[in-house]
């Protein structure tokens, strides 16, 4: 399923079902959100995951846990350079205003709100996302450095749902810093196993 540049899609995945998130053209960040299907008050939480795995950034073979500290997704395979972020909040209208943009700008937060609204879940919490392919590092003084994603066209990650989930993937619309290289491009999400 295509995730158009600056847009988002939602997919339902059953427990044990795998799905793949693909950076079609390279250098594109995809914000990933996941909610427990049937109880969207429980969702994948980067801040709880950092404690659970005792790491700042995702790594193959490790889970993402919910705000109730239950493993929800497992990062099974990674054909990308393996650089992902778990520190940054989703971009939102205020983030773009602070960067000097005037007028409306697409954002991962609005993408999440719209796709969940379309499924009948208005007003969901905005979890801190799993920022796939996002290249954030910290220097010796703990300052954050934002750099272009290192992904090449076709790089992907494969995740397994450990509980029935609603997954939202947003092709990040950020075009006011370098994280998406020359600009936002398409991505895709593909469910791999029959439900
Ligand atoms: Zn974004």
Tab-separated table of C-alpha atoms and ligand atoms in Angstrom:
chain	number	residue	atom	x	y	z
A	1	UNK	CA	0.000	0.000	0.000
A	2	UNK	CA	1.440	3.344	-1.058
A	3	UNK	CA	2.062	6.001	1.576
A	4	UNK	CA	2.003	9.152	-0.531
A	5	UNK	CA	4.670	11.738	0.222
A	6	UNK	CA	3.478	13.830	3.212
A	7	UNK	CA	0.585	11.398	3.842
A	8	UNK	CA	-0.196	8.375	5.984
A	9	UNK	CA	-1.998	5.049	5.926
A	10	UNK	CA	-3.458	2.828	8.643
A	11	UNK	CA	-3.416	-0.968	8.514
A	12	UNK	CA	-4.869	-3.552	10.890
A	13	UNK	CA	-2.556	-6.451	11.678
A	14	UNK	CA	-3.414	-9.593	13.626
A	15	UNK	CA	-1.254	-11.033	16.378
A	16	UNK	CA	1.766	-12.771	14.851
A	17	UNK	CA	1.253	-11.108	11.481
A	18	UNK	CA	4.245	-9.351	9.928
A	19	UNK	CA	4.356	-6.152	7.955
A	20	UNK	CA	7.073	-4.283	6.128
A	21	UNK	CA	7.661	-0.542	5.895
A	22	UNK	CA	9.555	0.469	2.777
A	23	UNK	CA	11.365	3.679	1.873
A	24	UNK	CA	10.655	3.614	-1.855
A	25	UNK	CA	13.017	6.339	-3.039
A	26	UNK	CA	15.482	6.618	-0.127
A	27	UNK	CA	16.199	9.346	2.455
A	28	UNK	CA	12.626	9.384	3.771
A	29	UNK	CA	11.594	9.228	7.425
A	30	UNK	CA	8.457	7.229	8.297
A	31	UNK	CA	6.817	7.911	11.652
A	32	UNK	CA	5.298	4.673	12.922
A	33	UNK	CA	2.474	4.529	15.456
A	34	UNK	CA	0.733	1.388	16.720
A	35	UNK	CA	-2.368	1.033	18.895
A	36	UNK	CA	-3.794	-2.122	20.450
A	37	UNK	CA	-6.770	-3.026	18.272
A	38	UNK	CA	-9.819	-2.833	20.526
A	39	UNK	CA	-8.217	-0.567	23.136
A	40	UNK	CA	-6.531	2.414	21.524
A	41	UNK	CA	-5.708	3.784	24.989
A	42	UNK	CA	-2.782	1.349	24.841
A	43	UNK	CA	-0.180	2.138	22.223
A	44	UNK	CA	3.463	1.674	21.316
A	45	UNK	CA	5.447	4.165	23.369
A	46	UNK	CA	9.019	5.168	22.580
A	47	UNK	CA	9.609	6.430	26.119
A	48	UNK	CA	8.508	3.137	27.694
A	49	UNK	CA	10.453	1.180	25.057
A	50	UNK	CA	13.710	3.004	25.856
A	51	UNK	CA	13.438	1.801	29.458
A	52	UNK	CA	12.377	-1.723	28.476
A	53	UNK	CA	15.274	-2.305	26.060
A	54	UNK	CA	17.714	0.040	27.853
A	55	UNK	CA	18.611	1.704	24.577
A	56	UNK	CA	17.959	5.096	22.981
A	57	UNK	CA	17.370	3.768	19.489
A	58	UNK	CA	15.698	0.675	17.989
A	59	UNK	CA	17.691	-2.432	17.156
A	60	UNK	CA	16.800	-5.588	15.211
A	61	UNK	CA	15.454	-8.369	17.412
A	62	UNK	CA	14.063	-6.017	20.048
A	63	UNK	CA	10.447	-5.177	20.841
A	64	UNK	CA	8.538	-1.944	21.081
A	65	UNK	CA	6.389	-1.896	24.207
A	66	UNK	CA	3.204	-0.056	25.038
A	67	UNK	CA	2.478	2.611	27.606
A	68	UNK	CA	1.512	-0.409	29.780
A	69	UNK	CA	4.943	-1.922	29.100
A	70	UNK	CA	3.626	-4.864	27.066
A	71	UNK	CA	5.557	-5.851	23.918
A	72	UNK	CA	3.411	-4.842	20.938
A	73	UNK	CA	5.731	-4.980	17.915
A	74	UNK	CA	8.970	-6.819	17.234
A	75	UNK	CA	11.594	-5.421	14.867
A	76	UNK	CA	12.460	-8.624	13.021
A	77	UNK	CA	14.437	-7.587	9.959
A	78	UNK	CA	16.129	-4.431	8.799
A	79	UNK	CA	17.612	-4.022	5.328
A	80	UNK	CA	18.330	-0.334	5.932
A	81	UNK	CA	21.523	0.995	7.548
A	82	UNK	CA	19.705	0.431	10.867
A	83	UNK	CA	19.477	4.068	11.918
A	84	UNK	CA	16.117	4.926	13.513
A	85	UNK	CA	15.027	7.409	16.161
A	86	UNK	CA	13.104	7.007	19.418
A	87	UNK	CA	13.722	10.488	20.873
A	88	UNK	CA	11.700	12.956	18.821
A	89	UNK	CA	8.036	13.839	19.045
A	90	UNK	CA	6.001	13.682	15.844
A	91	UNK	CA	6.074	16.872	13.803
A	92	UNK	CA	2.962	18.979	14.317
A	93	UNK	CA	1.647	22.391	13.222
A	94	UNK	CA	3.492	24.170	16.033
A	95	UNK	CA	6.801	22.582	15.055
A	96	UNK	CA	6.452	24.037	11.562
A	97	UNK	CA	5.432	27.451	12.917
A	98	UNK	CA	8.503	27.461	15.166
A	99	UNK	CA	10.632	26.708	12.120
A	100	UNK	CA	9.244	29.813	10.421
A	101	UNK	CA	6.538	28.341	8.224
A	102	UNK	CA	3.364	30.402	7.793
A	103	UNK	CA	0.037	28.836	6.860
A	104	UNK	CA	-0.954	25.179	6.938
A	105	UNK	CA	1.680	22.478	6.632
A	106	UNK	CA	1.102	18.739	6.609
A	107	UNK	CA	2.440	16.995	9.727
A	108	UNK	CA	2.779	13.502	11.136
A	109	UNK	CA	0.488	14.443	14.037
A	110	UNK	CA	-2.331	15.543	11.740
A	111	UNK	CA	-1.736	12.484	9.552
A	112	UNK	CA	-2.185	10.278	12.603
A	113	UNK	CA	-5.285	12.130	13.790
A	114	UNK	CA	-6.914	11.981	10.351
A	115	UNK	CA	-6.239	8.280	9.704
A	116	UNK	CA	-7.433	7.257	13.168
A	117	UNK	CA	-10.489	9.501	12.837
A	118	UNK	CA	-11.338	7.707	9.567
A	119	UNK	CA	-11.327	4.411	11.498
A	120	UNK	CA	-13.723	5.873	14.064
A	121	UNK	CA	-11.138	6.793	16.688
A	122	UNK	CA	-11.301	10.551	17.085
A	123	UNK	CA	-9.144	12.242	19.697
A	124	UNK	CA	-6.553	9.516	20.247
A	125	UNK	CA	-3.463	10.182	22.292
A	126	UNK	CA	-0.486	11.264	20.188
A	127	UNK	CA	2.187	8.751	21.172
A	128	UNK	CA	5.833	9.510	20.822
A	129	UNK	CA	6.451	7.681	17.531
A	130	UNK	CA	9.021	5.214	16.334
A	131	UNK	CA	10.765	7.342	13.737
A	132	UNK	CA	11.885	4.784	11.189
A	133	UNK	CA	14.964	5.731	9.140
A	134	UNK	CA	15.332	9.053	11.026
A	135	UNK	CA	18.978	9.925	11.523
A	136	UNK	CA	19.328	11.607	14.915
A	137	UNK	CA	22.512	11.280	16.899
A	138	UNK	CA	23.893	12.918	20.006
A	139	UNK	CA	27.322	14.404	20.380
A	140	UNK	CA	29.666	14.273	23.369
A	141	UNK	CA	27.837	17.240	24.918
A	142	UNK	CA	24.444	15.491	24.492
A	143	UNK	CA	23.354	17.883	21.747
A	144	UNK	CA	21.136	16.317	19.091
A	145	UNK	CA	22.236	16.328	15.461
A	146	UNK	CA	19.636	15.985	12.734
A	147	UNK	CA	21.032	14.530	9.523
A	148	UNK	CA	19.537	13.152	6.308
A	149	UNK	CA	18.186	9.604	6.507
A	150	UNK	CA	20.793	7.088	5.342
A	151	UNK	CA	18.300	4.874	3.509
A	152	UNK	CA	18.579	3.973	-0.151
A	153	UNK	CA	15.638	3.260	-2.440
A	154	UNK	CA	13.886	0.043	-1.398
A	155	UNK	CA	15.324	-0.187	2.111
A	156	UNK	CA	12.798	-1.641	4.533
A	157	UNK	CA	12.108	-2.888	8.022
A	158	UNK	CA	9.960	-5.898	8.835
A	159	UNK	CA	7.983	-5.923	12.071
A	160	UNK	CA	5.817	-8.578	13.691
A	161	UNK	CA	2.705	-7.626	15.619
A	162	UNK	CA	2.655	-9.364	18.988
A	163	UNK	CA	-0.921	-8.246	19.742
A	164	UNK	CA	-3.711	-7.273	17.335
A	165	UNK	CA	-2.736	-3.770	16.268
A	166	UNK	CA	-3.744	-0.751	14.283
A	167	UNK	CA	-0.570	0.551	12.695
A	168	UNK	CA	-0.306	4.053	11.248
A	169	UNK	CA	2.669	4.914	9.051
A	170	UNK	CA	3.251	8.558	8.117
A	171	UNK	CA	5.700	9.599	5.404
A	172	UNK	CA	7.085	12.562	7.331
A	173	UNK	CA	6.324	15.877	5.565
A	174	UNK	CA	9.317	17.663	7.086
A	175	UNK	CA	10.920	19.928	4.485
A	176	UNK	CA	12.333	22.647	6.743
A	177	UNK	CA	15.336	20.665	7.931
A	178	UNK	CA	17.527	18.010	6.344
A	179	UNK	CA	16.020	14.776	7.717
A	180	UNK	CA	14.287	13.908	4.426
A	181	UNK	CA	17.192	14.985	2.236
A	182	UNK	CA	16.009	16.941	-0.801
A	183	UNK	CA	12.375	16.647	0.321
A	184	UNK	CA	9.526	14.295	1.237
A	185	UNK	CA	8.926	11.276	-1.010
A	186	UNK	CA	6.647	8.234	-1.116
A	187	UNK	CA	6.930	5.203	1.151
A	188	UNK	CA	4.923	1.989	1.393
A	189	UNK	CA	3.585	-0.511	3.896
A	190	UNK	CA	2.969	-4.124	3.001
A	191	UNK	CA	1.260	-6.771	5.155
A	192	UNK	CA	3.176	-10.021	4.661
A	193	UNK	CA	1.229	-12.877	6.221
A	194	UNK	CA	-2.411	-13.823	5.748
A	195	UNK	CA	-4.481	-12.836	8.775
B	1	LIG	ZN1	6.943	14.170	10.674
